[in-house]
mmCIF file of C-alpha atoms in Angstrom:
data_model
loop_
_atom_site.group_PDB
_atom_site.id
_atom_site.type_symbol
_atom_site.label_atom_id
_atom_site.label_comp_id
_atom_site.label_asym_id
_atom_site.label_seq_id
_atom_site.Cartn_x
_atom_site.Cartn_y
_atom_site.Cartn_z
ATOM 1 C CA MET B 422 -0.072 -0.007 -0.003
ATOM 2 C CA GLN B 423 1.197 3.498 -0.816
ATOM 3 C CA PHE B 424 1.020 6.621 1.348
ATOM 4 C CA THR B 425 1.948 10.099 0.077
ATOM 5 C CA LEU B 426 1.985 12.968 2.615
ATOM 6 C CA LEU B 427 2.002 16.556 1.501
ATOM 7 C CA SER B 428 3.593 18.637 4.239
ATOM 8 C CA LEU B 429 5.314 22.014 4.637
ATOM 9 C CA PHE B 430 7.518 20.454 7.461
ATOM 10 C CA PRO B 431 8.575 17.042 6.173
ATOM 11 C CA GLU B 432 11.310 16.880 8.757
ATOM 12 C CA VAL B 433 8.861 16.321 11.538
ATOM 13 C CA ILE B 434 7.348 13.328 9.633
ATOM 14 C CA TRP B 435 10.201 11.025 8.606
ATOM 15 C CA PRO B 436 11.438 10.003 12.102
ATOM 16 C CA TYR B 437 8.152 8.472 12.831
ATOM 17 C CA LEU B 438 7.474 7.018 9.390
ATOM 18 C CA ASN B 439 10.988 5.286 9.575
ATOM 19 C CA ALA B 440 10.551 3.752 13.138
ATOM 20 C CA SER B 441 9.002 0.723 14.529
ATOM 21 C CA ILE B 442 6.144 -1.137 12.580
ATOM 22 C CA LEU B 443 5.933 1.612 9.821
ATOM 23 C CA GLY B 444 9.632 1.284 9.163
ATOM 24 C CA ARG B 445 9.611 -2.511 9.214
ATOM 25 C CA GLY B 446 6.554 -2.507 6.827
ATOM 26 C CA GLN B 447 8.535 -0.376 4.405
ATOM 27 C CA GLN B 448 11.643 -2.474 4.643
ATOM 28 C CA ALA B 449 9.464 -5.648 3.972
ATOM 29 C CA GLY B 450 7.994 -3.954 0.740
ATOM 30 C CA LEU B 451 4.506 -3.885 2.166
ATOM 31 C CA LEU B 452 4.384 -0.175 2.487
ATOM 32 C CA THR B 453 5.588 2.624 0.266
ATOM 33 C CA VAL B 454 5.702 6.158 1.915
ATOM 34 C CA ASN B 455 6.566 9.379 0.269
ATOM 35 C CA VAL B 456 6.554 12.927 1.521
ATOM 36 C CA VAL B 457 6.222 15.951 -0.823
ATOM 37 C CA ASN B 458 6.693 19.580 0.189
ATOM 38 C CA PRO B 459 4.164 21.861 -1.572
ATOM 39 C CA ARG B 460 6.600 24.760 -1.116
ATOM 40 C CA THR B 461 8.607 23.371 -3.982
ATOM 41 C CA PHE B 462 5.753 23.951 -6.302
ATOM 42 C CA ALA B 463 5.285 27.652 -5.231
ATOM 43 C CA ASP B 464 6.514 30.503 -7.367
ATOM 44 C CA PRO B 465 10.063 31.873 -6.719
ATOM 45 C CA PRO B 466 11.685 33.721 -5.374
ATOM 46 C CA HIS B 467 9.864 33.520 -2.059
ATOM 47 C CA PHE B 468 8.068 30.185 -2.667
ATOM 48 C CA LYS B 469 4.974 31.543 -0.711
ATOM 49 C CA VAL B 470 2.326 28.954 0.095
ATOM 50 C CA ASP B 471 -0.207 31.125 2.007
ATOM 51 C CA ASN B 472 -1.918 34.552 1.874
ATOM 52 C CA ALA B 473 -4.208 36.723 3.903
ATOM 53 C CA PRO B 474 -7.805 35.720 4.068
ATOM 54 C CA TYR B 475 -10.373 37.704 1.811
ATOM 55 C CA GLY B 476 -12.733 39.656 4.044
ATOM 56 C CA GLY B 477 -10.061 40.195 6.644
ATOM 57 C CA GLY B 478 -9.354 38.318 9.920
ATOM 58 C CA ASP B 479 -6.478 36.727 11.763
ATOM 59 C CA GLY B 480 -4.226 34.098 10.478
ATOM 60 C CA MET B 481 -3.287 32.969 6.949
ATOM 61 C CA VAL B 482 -4.859 30.676 4.385
ATOM 62 C CA LEU B 483 -3.073 28.007 2.421
ATOM 63 C CA SER B 484 -3.183 28.942 -1.280
ATOM 64 C CA CYS B 485 -4.603 26.634 -3.841
ATOM 65 C CA ALA B 486 -1.785 26.555 -6.401
ATOM 66 C CA PRO B 487 1.111 24.880 -4.453
ATOM 67 C CA TRP B 488 -1.012 22.124 -3.202
ATOM 68 C CA HIS B 489 -2.921 21.631 -6.550
ATOM 69 C CA LYS B 490 0.429 21.380 -8.424
ATOM 70 C CA ALA B 491 1.764 19.020 -5.742
ATOM 71 C CA VAL B 492 -1.156 16.625 -6.148
ATOM 72 C CA ALA B 493 -1.044 16.867 -9.862
ATOM 73 C CA SER B 494 2.625 15.706 -9.800
ATOM 74 C CA LEU B 495 1.470 12.539 -8.233
ATOM 75 C CA LEU B 496 -0.631 11.412 -11.248
ATOM 76 C CA PRO B 497 0.422 8.280 -13.037
ATOM 77 C CA PRO B 498 2.487 8.881 -16.188
ATOM 78 C CA ASP B 499 0.322 10.168 -19.085
ATOM 79 C CA ALA B 500 -2.775 10.135 -17.001
ATOM 80 C CA SER B 501 -5.269 12.878 -16.214
ATOM 81 C CA CYS B 502 -6.990 11.084 -13.420
ATOM 82 C CA PHE B 503 -6.305 8.848 -10.474
ATOM 83 C CA GLY B 504 -7.564 5.379 -10.233
ATOM 84 C CA ASP B 505 -10.470 4.170 -8.193
ATOM 85 C CA ASP B 506 -7.983 2.872 -5.617
ATOM 86 C CA THR B 507 -6.792 6.371 -4.609
ATOM 87 C CA LEU B 508 -8.094 8.649 -1.992
ATOM 88 C CA ILE B 509 -7.246 12.345 -1.225
ATOM 89 C CA LEU B 510 -7.556 13.258 2.483
ATOM 90 C CA LEU B 511 -7.276 16.731 3.871
ATOM 91 C CA THR B 512 -6.830 17.178 7.651
ATOM 92 C CA ASN B 513 -9.169 19.695 9.066
ATOM 93 C CA PRO B 514 -10.527 20.012 12.641
ATOM 94 C CA ALA B 515 -13.878 20.782 11.014
ATOM 95 C CA GLY B 516 -13.847 17.577 8.995
ATOM 96 C CA GLU B 517 -15.542 14.237 9.476
ATOM 97 C CA LEU B 518 -14.465 12.379 12.663
ATOM 98 C CA TYR B 519 -11.930 9.704 11.844
ATOM 99 C CA THR B 520 -12.666 6.296 13.303
ATOM 100 C CA GLN B 521 -11.307 2.714 13.213
ATOM 101 C CA ALA B 522 -14.095 1.989 10.654
ATOM 102 C CA HIS B 523 -12.294 4.534 8.314
ATOM 103 C CA ALA B 524 -9.040 2.772 8.850
ATOM 104 C CA ARG B 525 -10.498 -0.660 7.984
ATOM 105 C CA ARG B 526 -12.188 0.568 4.908
ATOM 106 C CA TYR B 527 -9.151 2.394 3.591
ATOM 107 C CA ALA B 528 -6.972 -0.620 4.292
ATOM 108 C CA HIS B 529 -9.196 -2.986 2.370
ATOM 109 C CA GLN B 530 -10.314 -0.775 -0.463
ATOM 110 C CA ALA B 531 -7.573 1.761 -1.184
ATOM 111 C CA LYS B 532 -4.074 1.311 -2.588
ATOM 112 C CA HIS B 533 -2.868 4.885 -2.337
ATOM 113 C CA LEU B 534 -3.811 7.431 0.263
ATOM 114 C CA ILE B 535 -2.725 11.109 -0.450
ATOM 115 C CA LEU B 536 -2.811 13.104 2.754
ATOM 116 C CA LEU B 537 -2.606 16.911 2.841
ATOM 117 C CA CYS B 538 -1.336 18.325 6.022
ATOM 118 C CA GLY B 539 -3.209 21.530 6.822
ATOM 119 C CA HIS B 540 -1.860 24.549 8.733
ATOM 120 C CA TYR B 541 -2.730 28.115 9.774
ATOM 121 C CA GLU B 542 -6.387 28.773 9.055
ATOM 122 C CA GLY B 543 -6.660 25.782 6.710
ATOM 123 C CA PHE B 544 -6.909 25.392 2.880
ATOM 124 C CA ASP B 545 -8.605 27.771 0.458
ATOM 125 C CA GLU B 546 -12.135 26.253 0.218
ATOM 126 C CA ARG B 547 -11.687 25.992 -3.598
ATOM 127 C CA LEU B 548 -8.922 23.345 -3.296
ATOM 128 C CA LYS B 549 -11.446 20.479 -2.678
ATOM 129 C CA PRO B 550 -13.424 20.938 -5.970
ATOM 130 C CA VAL B 551 -10.178 21.503 -7.917
ATOM 131 C CA LEU B 552 -8.656 18.242 -6.641
ATOM 132 C CA ALA B 553 -11.997 16.390 -7.127
ATOM 133 C CA ALA B 554 -11.476 16.971 -10.818
ATOM 134 C CA TYR B 555 -8.682 14.303 -10.773
ATOM 135 C CA GLY B 556 -11.211 11.519 -10.236
ATOM 136 C CA ALA B 557 -10.329 10.487 -6.656
ATOM 137 C CA PRO B 558 -12.705 11.111 -3.702
ATOM 138 C CA VAL B 559 -11.687 14.151 -1.645
ATOM 139 C CA LEU B 560 -12.385 13.955 2.079
ATOM 140 C CA GLU B 561 -11.759 16.198 4.995
ATOM 141 C CA LEU B 562 -11.008 14.298 8.212
ATOM 142 C CA SER B 563 -10.547 15.296 11.860
ATOM 143 C CA VAL B 564 -8.909 13.059 14.479
ATOM 144 C CA GLY B 565 -10.661 14.787 17.338
ATOM 145 C CA GLU B 566 -12.531 17.795 18.620
ATOM 146 C CA TYR B 567 -9.458 19.888 19.260
ATOM 147 C CA VAL B 568 -6.971 22.034 17.258
ATOM 148 C CA LEU B 569 -3.393 21.286 16.583
ATOM 149 C CA THR B 570 -0.563 23.513 15.108
ATOM 150 C CA GLY B 571 -0.585 21.463 11.980
ATOM 151 C CA GLY B 572 -1.917 18.432 10.208
ATOM 152 C CA GLU B 573 1.270 16.228 10.432
ATOM 153 C CA LEU B 574 0.170 14.496 13.559
ATOM 154 C CA PRO B 575 -3.400 13.749 12.308
ATOM 155 C CA ALA B 576 -1.875 12.518 9.027
ATOM 156 C CA LEU B 577 0.492 10.256 10.806
ATOM 157 C CA SER B 578 -2.275 8.930 13.050
ATOM 158 C CA ILE B 579 -4.257 7.955 9.898
ATOM 159 C CA VAL B 580 -1.157 6.418 8.114
ATOM 160 C CA ASP B 581 -0.303 4.401 11.304
ATOM 161 C CA SER B 582 -3.935 3.163 11.869
ATOM 162 C CA VAL B 583 -4.376 2.065 8.236
ATOM 163 C CA ALA B 584 -0.881 0.655 7.706
ATOM 164 C CA ARG B 585 -1.172 -1.721 10.695
ATOM 165 C CA LEU B 586 -4.209 -3.352 9.028
ATOM 166 C CA VAL B 587 -2.393 -4.107 5.867
ATOM 167 C CA PRO B 588 -1.716 -7.963 6.021
ATOM 168 C CA GLY B 589 1.763 -8.713 7.137
ATOM 169 C CA VAL B 590 2.666 -5.372 8.542
ATOM 170 C CA VAL B 591 1.878 -6.486 12.052
ATOM 171 C CA GLN B 592 3.467 -9.896 12.210
ATOM 172 C CA LYS B 593 0.834 -11.335 14.633
ATOM 173 C CA ALA B 594 -2.570 -10.939 13.053
ATOM 174 C CA GLY B 595 -4.405 -11.589 16.442
ATOM 175 C CA SER B 596 -2.828 -8.384 17.821
ATOM 176 C CA VAL B 597 -4.752 -6.496 15.077
ATOM 177 C CA GLU B 598 -7.934 -8.579 15.221
ATOM 178 C CA ASN B 599 -8.402 -8.267 18.999
ATOM 179 C CA ASP B 600 -7.488 -4.517 19.296
ATOM 180 C CA SER B 601 -9.976 -2.042 20.672
ATOM 181 C CA PHE B 602 -12.519 -0.996 18.055
ATOM 182 C CA GLY B 603 -11.733 -4.231 16.230
ATOM 183 C CA GLU B 604 -14.329 -6.470 14.548
ATOM 184 C CA SER B 605 -16.144 -6.988 17.821
ATOM 185 C CA GLY B 606 -16.478 -3.320 18.410
ATOM 186 C CA LEU B 607 -15.268 -3.738 22.124
ATOM 187 C CA LEU B 608 -12.441 -2.109 23.813
ATOM 188 C CA ASP B 609 -9.458 -4.280 24.637
ATOM 189 C CA TYR B 610 -9.210 -6.126 27.982
ATOM 190 C CA PRO B 611 -6.713 -5.189 30.679
ATOM 191 C CA CYS B 612 -3.250 -6.659 30.305
ATOM 192 C CA TYR B 613 -0.590 -7.709 32.712
ATOM 193 C CA THR B 614 2.958 -9.009 32.634
ATOM 194 C CA ARG B 615 5.724 -10.069 35.169
ATOM 195 C CA PRO B 616 6.127 -9.838 38.049
ATOM 196 C CA ALA B 617 2.982 -11.414 39.498
ATOM 197 C CA THR B 618 2.908 -8.771 42.229
ATOM 198 C CA TYR B 619 4.182 -5.187 41.950
ATOM 199 C CA GLU B 620 3.947 -2.554 44.784
ATOM 200 C CA GLY B 621 1.510 -4.885 46.434
ATOM 201 C CA LEU B 622 -0.791 -5.117 43.439
ATOM 202 C CA PRO B 623 -1.296 -8.801 42.226
ATOM 203 C CA VAL B 624 -2.205 -9.960 38.791
ATOM 204 C CA PRO B 625 -5.787 -11.346 38.747
ATOM 205 C CA GLU B 626 -5.607 -15.059 39.794
ATOM 206 C CA VAL B 627 -7.564 -16.229 36.634
ATOM 207 C CA LEU B 628 -4.605 -15.092 34.525
ATOM 208 C CA LEU B 629 -2.306 -17.320 36.389
ATOM 209 C CA SER B 630 -4.604 -20.337 36.486
ATOM 210 C CA GLY B 631 -3.683 -21.805 33.002
ATOM 211 C CA ASN B 632 -7.413 -22.349 32.400
ATOM 212 C CA HIS B 633 -7.673 -20.780 28.941
ATOM 213 C CA SER B 634 -11.449 -21.062 28.835
ATOM 214 C CA ALA B 635 -11.783 -19.215 32.078
ATOM 215 C CA ILE B 636 -9.192 -16.636 30.874
ATOM 216 C CA ALA B 637 -11.077 -16.028 27.650
ATOM 217 C CA GLN B 638 -14.326 -15.605 29.587
ATOM 218 C CA TRP B 639 -12.673 -13.160 31.988
ATOM 219 C CA ARG B 640 -11.223 -11.175 29.209
ATOM 220 C CA LEU B 641 -14.636 -10.956 27.337
ATOM 221 C CA GLN B 642 -16.246 -9.782 30.582
ATOM 222 C CA GLN B 643 -13.589 -7.088 31.116
ATOM 223 C CA SER B 644 -13.911 -5.890 27.462
ATOM 224 C CA ASN B 645 -17.758 -5.663 27.838
ATOM 225 C CA ALA B 646 -17.407 -3.741 31.160
ATOM 226 C CA ARG B 647 -14.709 -1.343 29.683
ATOM 227 C CA SER B 648 -16.940 -0.705 26.585
ATOM 228 C CA GLN B 649 -20.057 -0.022 28.496
ATOM 229 C CA ASN B 650 -18.157 2.498 30.802
ATOM 230 C CA ARG B 651 -16.222 4.372 28.273
ATOM 231 C CA LEU B 652 -18.092 4.286 24.903
#
């Protein structure tokens, strides 16, 4: 699966992309990740990517042209449109709330995710219809009801959550299937490891019993209880 991130600050993205599971997924050839800086598509000599908002107000708005040209540069050779397996995602606090259901859908149905990392007051509103002309769905996504300095963290969250669902990226498939918000819709159960007692706090006896049926029943009960209390 391929991910392309458009960011004005690629230096903050690469360390995370190259580490841990995402890094191993790339080394195994299961993931392809690219980062493109729209500033390289802005006009010299200043390579400006934003401007003051029409109508006045605080902050700056990201201009259409650099981002438009950056996305156009990703088109397949001699093609005027993307295929059905490409999605264009814009990070935006006002966008649709991103969930695990999105991650599963993208992992199963898409082959190329293009993520635009927003900044400042966001993108010029005309960018979405301009990009839609390239044939791929254009969606605005939010990772929560809060505002960040830039869209790099939301974009990395989306990449991470989708990539780990690509077969083979996480070596133990059960780790993915049993995660919170998995196919069951339940939150994960509490986990413990050695030692059996720490600071006077013991591991639940059932987990030490060796009775796998009882352990499975306890874990399901715990998942149900967590889900009812927190969802």
